Coordinates of N, CA, C and O in Angstrom, one line a residue:
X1 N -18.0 -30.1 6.4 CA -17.7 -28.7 6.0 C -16.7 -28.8 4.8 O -15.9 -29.7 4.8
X2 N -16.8 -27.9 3.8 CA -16.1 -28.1 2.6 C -14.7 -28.2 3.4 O -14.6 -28.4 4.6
X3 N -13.8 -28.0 2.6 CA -12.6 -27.6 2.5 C -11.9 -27.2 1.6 O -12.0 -28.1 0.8
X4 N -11.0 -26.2 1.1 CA -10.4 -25.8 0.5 C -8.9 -25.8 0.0 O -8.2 -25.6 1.0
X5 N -8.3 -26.0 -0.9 CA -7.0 -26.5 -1.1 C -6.1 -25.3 -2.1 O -6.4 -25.8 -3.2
X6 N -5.7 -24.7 -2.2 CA -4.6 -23.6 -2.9 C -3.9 -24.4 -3.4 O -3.6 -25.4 -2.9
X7 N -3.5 -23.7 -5.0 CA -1.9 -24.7 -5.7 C -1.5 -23.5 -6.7 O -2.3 -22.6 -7.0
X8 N -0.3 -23.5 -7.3 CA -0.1 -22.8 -8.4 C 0.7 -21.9 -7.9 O 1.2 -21.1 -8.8
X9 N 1.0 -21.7 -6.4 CA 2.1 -20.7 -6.1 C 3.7 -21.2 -6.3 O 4.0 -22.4 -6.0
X10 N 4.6 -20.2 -6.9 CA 5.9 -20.6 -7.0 C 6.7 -19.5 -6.6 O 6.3 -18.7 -5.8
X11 N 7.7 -19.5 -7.3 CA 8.8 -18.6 -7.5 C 9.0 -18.1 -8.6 O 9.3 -18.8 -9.6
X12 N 8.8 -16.6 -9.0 CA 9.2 -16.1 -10.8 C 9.8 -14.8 -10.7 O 9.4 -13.9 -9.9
X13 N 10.6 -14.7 -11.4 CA 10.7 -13.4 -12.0 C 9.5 -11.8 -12.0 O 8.4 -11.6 -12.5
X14 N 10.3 -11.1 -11.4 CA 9.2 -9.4 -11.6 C 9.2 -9.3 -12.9 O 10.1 -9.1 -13.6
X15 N 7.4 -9.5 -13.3 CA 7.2 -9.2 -14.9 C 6.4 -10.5 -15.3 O 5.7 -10.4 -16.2
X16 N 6.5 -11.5 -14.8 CA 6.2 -13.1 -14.4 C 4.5 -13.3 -14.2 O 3.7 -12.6 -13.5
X17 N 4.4 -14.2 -14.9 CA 3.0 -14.9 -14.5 C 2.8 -16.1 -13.4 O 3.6 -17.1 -13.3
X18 N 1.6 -16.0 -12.8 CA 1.3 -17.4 -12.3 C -0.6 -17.3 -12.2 O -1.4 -16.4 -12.2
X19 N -0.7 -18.7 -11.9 CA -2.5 -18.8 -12.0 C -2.4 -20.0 -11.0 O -1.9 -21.1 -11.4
X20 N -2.9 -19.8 -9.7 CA -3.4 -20.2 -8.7 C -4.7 -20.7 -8.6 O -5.6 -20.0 -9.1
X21 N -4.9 -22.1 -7.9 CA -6.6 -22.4 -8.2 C -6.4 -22.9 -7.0 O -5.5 -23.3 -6.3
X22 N -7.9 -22.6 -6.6 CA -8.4 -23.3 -5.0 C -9.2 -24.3 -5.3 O -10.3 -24.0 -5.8
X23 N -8.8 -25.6 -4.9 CA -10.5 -26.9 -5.4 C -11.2 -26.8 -4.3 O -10.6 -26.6 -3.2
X24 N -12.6 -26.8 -4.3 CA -13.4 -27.1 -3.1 C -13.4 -29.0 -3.3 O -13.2 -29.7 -4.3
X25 N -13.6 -29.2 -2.0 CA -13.8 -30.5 -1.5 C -15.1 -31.0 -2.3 O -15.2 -32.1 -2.9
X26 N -16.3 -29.9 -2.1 CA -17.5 -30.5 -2.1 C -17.8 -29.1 -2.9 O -17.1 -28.2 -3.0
X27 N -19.6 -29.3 -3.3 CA -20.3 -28.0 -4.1 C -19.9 -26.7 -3.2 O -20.0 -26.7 -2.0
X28 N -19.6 -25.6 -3.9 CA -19.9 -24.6 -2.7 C -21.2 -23.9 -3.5 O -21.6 -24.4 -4.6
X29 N -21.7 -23.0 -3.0 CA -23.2 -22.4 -3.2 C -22.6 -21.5 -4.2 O -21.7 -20.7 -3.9
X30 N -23.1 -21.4 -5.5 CA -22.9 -20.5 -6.7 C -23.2 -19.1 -5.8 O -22.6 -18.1 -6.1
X31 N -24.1 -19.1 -4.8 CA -24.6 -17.7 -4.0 C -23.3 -17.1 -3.3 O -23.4 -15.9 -2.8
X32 N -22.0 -18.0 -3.1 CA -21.6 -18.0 -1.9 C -20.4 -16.5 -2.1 O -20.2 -16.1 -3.3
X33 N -19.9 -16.1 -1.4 CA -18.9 -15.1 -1.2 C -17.5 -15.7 -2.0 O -18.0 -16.8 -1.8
X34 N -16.3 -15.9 -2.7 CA -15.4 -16.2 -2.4 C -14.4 -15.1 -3.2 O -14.6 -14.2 -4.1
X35 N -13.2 -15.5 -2.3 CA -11.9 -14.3 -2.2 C -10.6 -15.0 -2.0 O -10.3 -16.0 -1.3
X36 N -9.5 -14.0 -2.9 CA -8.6 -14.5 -2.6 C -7.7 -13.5 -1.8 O -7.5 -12.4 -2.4
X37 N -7.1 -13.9 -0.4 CA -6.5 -12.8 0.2 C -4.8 -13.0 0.4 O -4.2 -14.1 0.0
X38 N -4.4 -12.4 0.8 CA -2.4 -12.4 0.8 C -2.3 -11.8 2.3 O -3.1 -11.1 2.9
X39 N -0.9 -12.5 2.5 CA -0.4 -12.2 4.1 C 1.4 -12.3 3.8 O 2.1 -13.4 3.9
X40 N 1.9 -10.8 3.6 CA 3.6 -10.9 3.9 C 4.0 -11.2 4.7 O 3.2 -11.0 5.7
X41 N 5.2 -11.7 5.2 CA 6.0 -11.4 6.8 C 5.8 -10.6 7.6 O 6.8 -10.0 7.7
X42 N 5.1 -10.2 8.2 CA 5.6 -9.0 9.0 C 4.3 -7.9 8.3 O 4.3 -6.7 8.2
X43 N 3.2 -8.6 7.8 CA 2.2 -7.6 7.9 C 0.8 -8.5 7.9 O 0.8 -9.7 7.7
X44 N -0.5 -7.7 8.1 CA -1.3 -7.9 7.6 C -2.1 -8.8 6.8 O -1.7 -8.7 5.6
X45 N -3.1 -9.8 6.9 CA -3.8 -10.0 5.6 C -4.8 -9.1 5.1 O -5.6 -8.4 5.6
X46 N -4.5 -9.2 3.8 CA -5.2 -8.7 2.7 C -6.0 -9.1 1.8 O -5.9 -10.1 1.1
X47 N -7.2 -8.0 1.6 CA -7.9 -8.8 0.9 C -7.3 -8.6 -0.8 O -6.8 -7.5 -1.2
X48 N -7.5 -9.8 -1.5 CA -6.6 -9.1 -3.0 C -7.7 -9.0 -4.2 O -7.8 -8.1 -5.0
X49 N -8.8 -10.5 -4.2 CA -9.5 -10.2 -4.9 C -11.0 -10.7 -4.4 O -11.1 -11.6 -3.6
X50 N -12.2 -10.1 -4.9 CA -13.3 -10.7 -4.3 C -14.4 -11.2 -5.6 O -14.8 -10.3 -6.4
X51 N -14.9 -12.3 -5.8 CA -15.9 -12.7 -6.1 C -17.2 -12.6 -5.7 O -17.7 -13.4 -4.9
X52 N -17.9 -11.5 -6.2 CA -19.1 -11.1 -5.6 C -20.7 -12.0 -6.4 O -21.8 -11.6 -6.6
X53 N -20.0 -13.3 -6.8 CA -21.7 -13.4 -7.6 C -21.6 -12.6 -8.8 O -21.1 -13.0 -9.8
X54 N -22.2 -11.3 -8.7 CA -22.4 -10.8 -10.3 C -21.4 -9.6 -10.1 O -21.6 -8.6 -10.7
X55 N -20.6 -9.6 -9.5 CA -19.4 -8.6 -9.3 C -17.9 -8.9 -8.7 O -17.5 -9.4 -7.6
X56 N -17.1 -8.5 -9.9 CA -16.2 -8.4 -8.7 C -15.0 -7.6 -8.7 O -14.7 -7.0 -9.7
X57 N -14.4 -7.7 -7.6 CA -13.5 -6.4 -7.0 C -12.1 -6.7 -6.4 O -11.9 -7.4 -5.5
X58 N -11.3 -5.9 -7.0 CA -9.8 -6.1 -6.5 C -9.2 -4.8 -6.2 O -9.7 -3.7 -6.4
X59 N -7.9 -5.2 -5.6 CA -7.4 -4.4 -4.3 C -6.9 -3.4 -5.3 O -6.4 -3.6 -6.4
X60 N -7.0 -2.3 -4.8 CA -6.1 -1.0 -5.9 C -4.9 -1.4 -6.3 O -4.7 -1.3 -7.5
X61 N -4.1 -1.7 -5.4 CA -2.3 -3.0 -6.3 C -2.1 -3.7 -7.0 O -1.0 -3.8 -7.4
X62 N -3.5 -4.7 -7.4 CA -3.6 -5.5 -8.3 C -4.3 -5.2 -9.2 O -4.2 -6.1 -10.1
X63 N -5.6 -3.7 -9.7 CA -6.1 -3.9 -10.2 C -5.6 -3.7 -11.8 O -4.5 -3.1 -11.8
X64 N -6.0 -4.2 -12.8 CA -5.3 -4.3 -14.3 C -4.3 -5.4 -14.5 O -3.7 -5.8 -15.5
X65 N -4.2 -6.0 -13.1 CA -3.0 -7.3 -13.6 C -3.4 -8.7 -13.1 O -3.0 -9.8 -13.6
X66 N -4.4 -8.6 -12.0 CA -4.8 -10.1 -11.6 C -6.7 -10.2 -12.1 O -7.5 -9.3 -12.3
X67 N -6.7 -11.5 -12.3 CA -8.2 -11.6 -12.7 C -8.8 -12.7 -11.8 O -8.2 -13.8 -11.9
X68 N -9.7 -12.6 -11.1 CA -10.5 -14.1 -10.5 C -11.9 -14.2 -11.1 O -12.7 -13.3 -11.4
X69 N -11.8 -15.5 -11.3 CA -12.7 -16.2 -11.9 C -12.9 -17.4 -11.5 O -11.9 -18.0 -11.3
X70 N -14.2 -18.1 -11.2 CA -14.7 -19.3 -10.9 C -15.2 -20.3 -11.5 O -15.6 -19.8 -12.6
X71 N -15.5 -21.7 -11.4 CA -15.7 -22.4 -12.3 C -16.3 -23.4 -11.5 O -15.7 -24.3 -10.9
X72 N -17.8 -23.0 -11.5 CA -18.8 -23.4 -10.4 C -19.0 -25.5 -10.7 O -19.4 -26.3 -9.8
X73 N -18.5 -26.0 -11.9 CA -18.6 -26.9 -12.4 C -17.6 -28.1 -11.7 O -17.8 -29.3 -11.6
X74 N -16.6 -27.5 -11.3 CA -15.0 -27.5 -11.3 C -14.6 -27.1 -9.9 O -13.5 -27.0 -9.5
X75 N -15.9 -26.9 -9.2 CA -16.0 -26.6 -7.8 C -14.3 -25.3 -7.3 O -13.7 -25.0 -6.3
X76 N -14.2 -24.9 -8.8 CA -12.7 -24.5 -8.5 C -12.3 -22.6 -8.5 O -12.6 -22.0 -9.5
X77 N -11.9 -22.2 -7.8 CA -11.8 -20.6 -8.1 C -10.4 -20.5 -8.4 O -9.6 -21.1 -7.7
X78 N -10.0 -19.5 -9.3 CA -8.9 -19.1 -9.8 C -8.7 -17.9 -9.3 O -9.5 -17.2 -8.7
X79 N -7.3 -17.7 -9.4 CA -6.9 -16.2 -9.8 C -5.1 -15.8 -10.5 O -4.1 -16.1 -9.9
X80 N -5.2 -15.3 -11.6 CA -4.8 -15.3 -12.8 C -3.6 -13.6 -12.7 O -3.8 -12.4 -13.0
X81 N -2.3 -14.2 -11.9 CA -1.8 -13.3 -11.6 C -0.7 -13.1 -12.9 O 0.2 -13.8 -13.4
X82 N -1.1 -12.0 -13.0 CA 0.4 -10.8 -14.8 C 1.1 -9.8 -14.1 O 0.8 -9.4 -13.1
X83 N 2.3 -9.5 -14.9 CA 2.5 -8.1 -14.5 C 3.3 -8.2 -12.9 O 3.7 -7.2 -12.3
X84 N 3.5 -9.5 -12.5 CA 3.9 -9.7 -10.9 C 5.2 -8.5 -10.6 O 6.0 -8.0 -11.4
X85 N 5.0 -8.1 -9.3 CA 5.8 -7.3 -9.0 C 6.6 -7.9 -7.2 O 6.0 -8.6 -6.5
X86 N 7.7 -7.5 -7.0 CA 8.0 -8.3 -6.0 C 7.5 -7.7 -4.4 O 7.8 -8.0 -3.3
X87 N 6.5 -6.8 -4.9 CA 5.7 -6.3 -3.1 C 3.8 -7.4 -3.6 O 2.7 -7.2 -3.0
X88 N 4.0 -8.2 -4.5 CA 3.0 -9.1 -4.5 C 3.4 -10.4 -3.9 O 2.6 -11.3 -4.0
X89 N 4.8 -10.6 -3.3 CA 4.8 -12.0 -2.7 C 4.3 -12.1 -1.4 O 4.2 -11.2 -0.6
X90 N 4.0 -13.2 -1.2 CA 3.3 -13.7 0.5 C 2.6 -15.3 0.1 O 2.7 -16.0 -0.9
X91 N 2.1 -15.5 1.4 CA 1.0 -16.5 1.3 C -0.1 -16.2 0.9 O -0.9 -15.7 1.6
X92 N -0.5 -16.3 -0.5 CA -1.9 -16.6 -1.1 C -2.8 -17.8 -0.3 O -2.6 -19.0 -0.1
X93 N -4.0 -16.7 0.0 CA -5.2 -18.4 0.6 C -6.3 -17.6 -0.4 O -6.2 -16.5 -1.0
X94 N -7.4 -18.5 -0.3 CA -8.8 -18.6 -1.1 C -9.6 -18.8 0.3 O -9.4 -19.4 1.3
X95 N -10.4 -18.3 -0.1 CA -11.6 -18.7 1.0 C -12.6 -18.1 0.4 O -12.6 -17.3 -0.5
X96 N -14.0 -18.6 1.4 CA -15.2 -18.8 1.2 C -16.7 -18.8 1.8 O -17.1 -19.9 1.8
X97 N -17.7 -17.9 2.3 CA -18.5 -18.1 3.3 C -20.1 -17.6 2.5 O -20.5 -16.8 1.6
X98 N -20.5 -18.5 3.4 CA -22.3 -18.1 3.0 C -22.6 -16.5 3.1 O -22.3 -15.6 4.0
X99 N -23.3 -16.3 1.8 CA -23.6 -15.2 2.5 C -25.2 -14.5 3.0 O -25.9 -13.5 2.9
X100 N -25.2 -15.7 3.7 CA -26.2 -15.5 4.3 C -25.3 -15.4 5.7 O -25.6 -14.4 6.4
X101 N -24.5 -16.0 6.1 CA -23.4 -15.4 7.2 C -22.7 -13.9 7.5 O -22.1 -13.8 8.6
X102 N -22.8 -13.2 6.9 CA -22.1 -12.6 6.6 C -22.9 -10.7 5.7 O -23.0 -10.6 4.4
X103 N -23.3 -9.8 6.4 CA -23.8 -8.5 6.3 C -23.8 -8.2 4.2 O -24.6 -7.8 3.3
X104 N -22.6 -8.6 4.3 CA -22.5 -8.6 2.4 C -20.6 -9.0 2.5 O -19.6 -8.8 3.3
X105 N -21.0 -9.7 0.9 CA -19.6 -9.5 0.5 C -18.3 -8.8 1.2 O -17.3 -9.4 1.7
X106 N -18.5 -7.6 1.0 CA -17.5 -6.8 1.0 C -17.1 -6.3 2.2 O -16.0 -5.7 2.3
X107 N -18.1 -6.8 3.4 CA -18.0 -6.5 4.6 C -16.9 -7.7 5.0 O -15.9 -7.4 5.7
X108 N -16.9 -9.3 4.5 CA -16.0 -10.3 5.0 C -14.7 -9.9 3.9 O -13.6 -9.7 4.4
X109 N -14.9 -9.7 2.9 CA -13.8 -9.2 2.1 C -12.8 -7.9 3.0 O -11.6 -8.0 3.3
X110 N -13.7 -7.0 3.3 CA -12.4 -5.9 3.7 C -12.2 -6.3 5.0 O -11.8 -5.3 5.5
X111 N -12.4 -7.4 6.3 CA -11.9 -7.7 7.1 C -10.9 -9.2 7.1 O -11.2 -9.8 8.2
X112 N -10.1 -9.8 6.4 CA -9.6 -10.8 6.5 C -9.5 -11.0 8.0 O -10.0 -12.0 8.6
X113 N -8.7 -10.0 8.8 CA -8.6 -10.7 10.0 C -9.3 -11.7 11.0 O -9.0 -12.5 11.9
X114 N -10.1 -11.3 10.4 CA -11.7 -11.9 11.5 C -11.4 -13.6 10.8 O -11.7 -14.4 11.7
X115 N -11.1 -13.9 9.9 CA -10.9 -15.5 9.5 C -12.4 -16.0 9.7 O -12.8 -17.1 10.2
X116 N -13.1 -15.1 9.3 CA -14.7 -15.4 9.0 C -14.9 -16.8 7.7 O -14.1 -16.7 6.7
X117 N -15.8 -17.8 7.7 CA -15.8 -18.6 6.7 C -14.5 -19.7 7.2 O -13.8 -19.9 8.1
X118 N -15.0 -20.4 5.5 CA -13.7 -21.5 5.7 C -12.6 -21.1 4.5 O -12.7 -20.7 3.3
X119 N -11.6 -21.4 5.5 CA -10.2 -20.8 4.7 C -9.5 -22.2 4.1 O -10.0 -23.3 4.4
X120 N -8.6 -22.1 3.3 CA -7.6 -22.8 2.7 C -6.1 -22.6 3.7 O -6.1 -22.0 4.8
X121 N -5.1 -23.3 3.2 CA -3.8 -23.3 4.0 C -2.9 -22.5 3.6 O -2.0 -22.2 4.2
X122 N -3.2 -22.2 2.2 CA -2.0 -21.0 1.7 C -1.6 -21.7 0.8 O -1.7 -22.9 0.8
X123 N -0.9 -20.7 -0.5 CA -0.1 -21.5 -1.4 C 1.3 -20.0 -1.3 O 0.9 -18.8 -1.4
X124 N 2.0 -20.3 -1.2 CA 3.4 -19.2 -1.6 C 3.5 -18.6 -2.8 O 3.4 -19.2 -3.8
X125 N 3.7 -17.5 -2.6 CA 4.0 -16.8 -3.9 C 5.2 -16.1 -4.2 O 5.3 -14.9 -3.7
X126 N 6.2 -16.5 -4.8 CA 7.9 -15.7 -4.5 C 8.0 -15.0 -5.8 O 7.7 -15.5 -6.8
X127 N 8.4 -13.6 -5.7 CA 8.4 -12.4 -6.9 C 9.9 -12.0 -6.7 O 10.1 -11.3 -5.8
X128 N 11.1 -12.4 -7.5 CA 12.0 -11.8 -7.2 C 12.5 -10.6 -8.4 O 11.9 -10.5 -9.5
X129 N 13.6 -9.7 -8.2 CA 14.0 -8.7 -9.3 C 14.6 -9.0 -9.9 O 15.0 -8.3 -10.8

């Protein structure tokens, strides 16, 4: 089973850039689902950005400031966070599932909880004022 690895999370300044990449272990399926989701203290995961194949979609709080992109070559998915604000910190993960598993994209995308697919371990993200 692949596995997934997060890096690029730190500590910055509100107004601050960072760009996070997830390597896959092995090929993932150019077909395949992949997303990147966030989880604060004391709330919820969320979904933040989704790679749909020929589409993709981000969470109303990030849209105009984060970008995901993949790099099927490089077995590697990004996401290209501007503009950081300090209710964007948490644990960033990447994850990933067939989607042949899975009703559509958007169905594993707006349920993070379900930990549908294979996930990563998280990379930290600190946004201070």
């Amino acid at each position: 089973q692949v596995q997934l690895v997060e890096s690029g999370g730190g500590a910055v300044q509100a107004g601050g850039s960072l760009r996070l990449s997830c390597a896959a272990s092995a090929s993932i399926d150019t077909t395949a689902c992949m997303g990147w989701f966030r989880q604060a203290p004391g709330s919820e995961r969320e979904g933040v950005a989704l790679d749909d194949r020929s589409d993709t979609i981000y969470a109303d709080s990030v849209k105009g400031r984060f970008t995901i992109s993949r790099d099927n070559a490089k077995n590697t998915l990004y996401l290209q966070m501007n503009s950081l604000k300090p209710e964007d910190a948490g644990m960033y993960y990447c994850a990933t599932v067939s989607r042949s598993a899975v009703p559509t994209c958007w169905w594993w995308f707006s349920r993070p909880g379900r930990q549908v697919g294979t996930w990563g371990q998280g990379t930290q993200v600190t946004v201070s004022t």
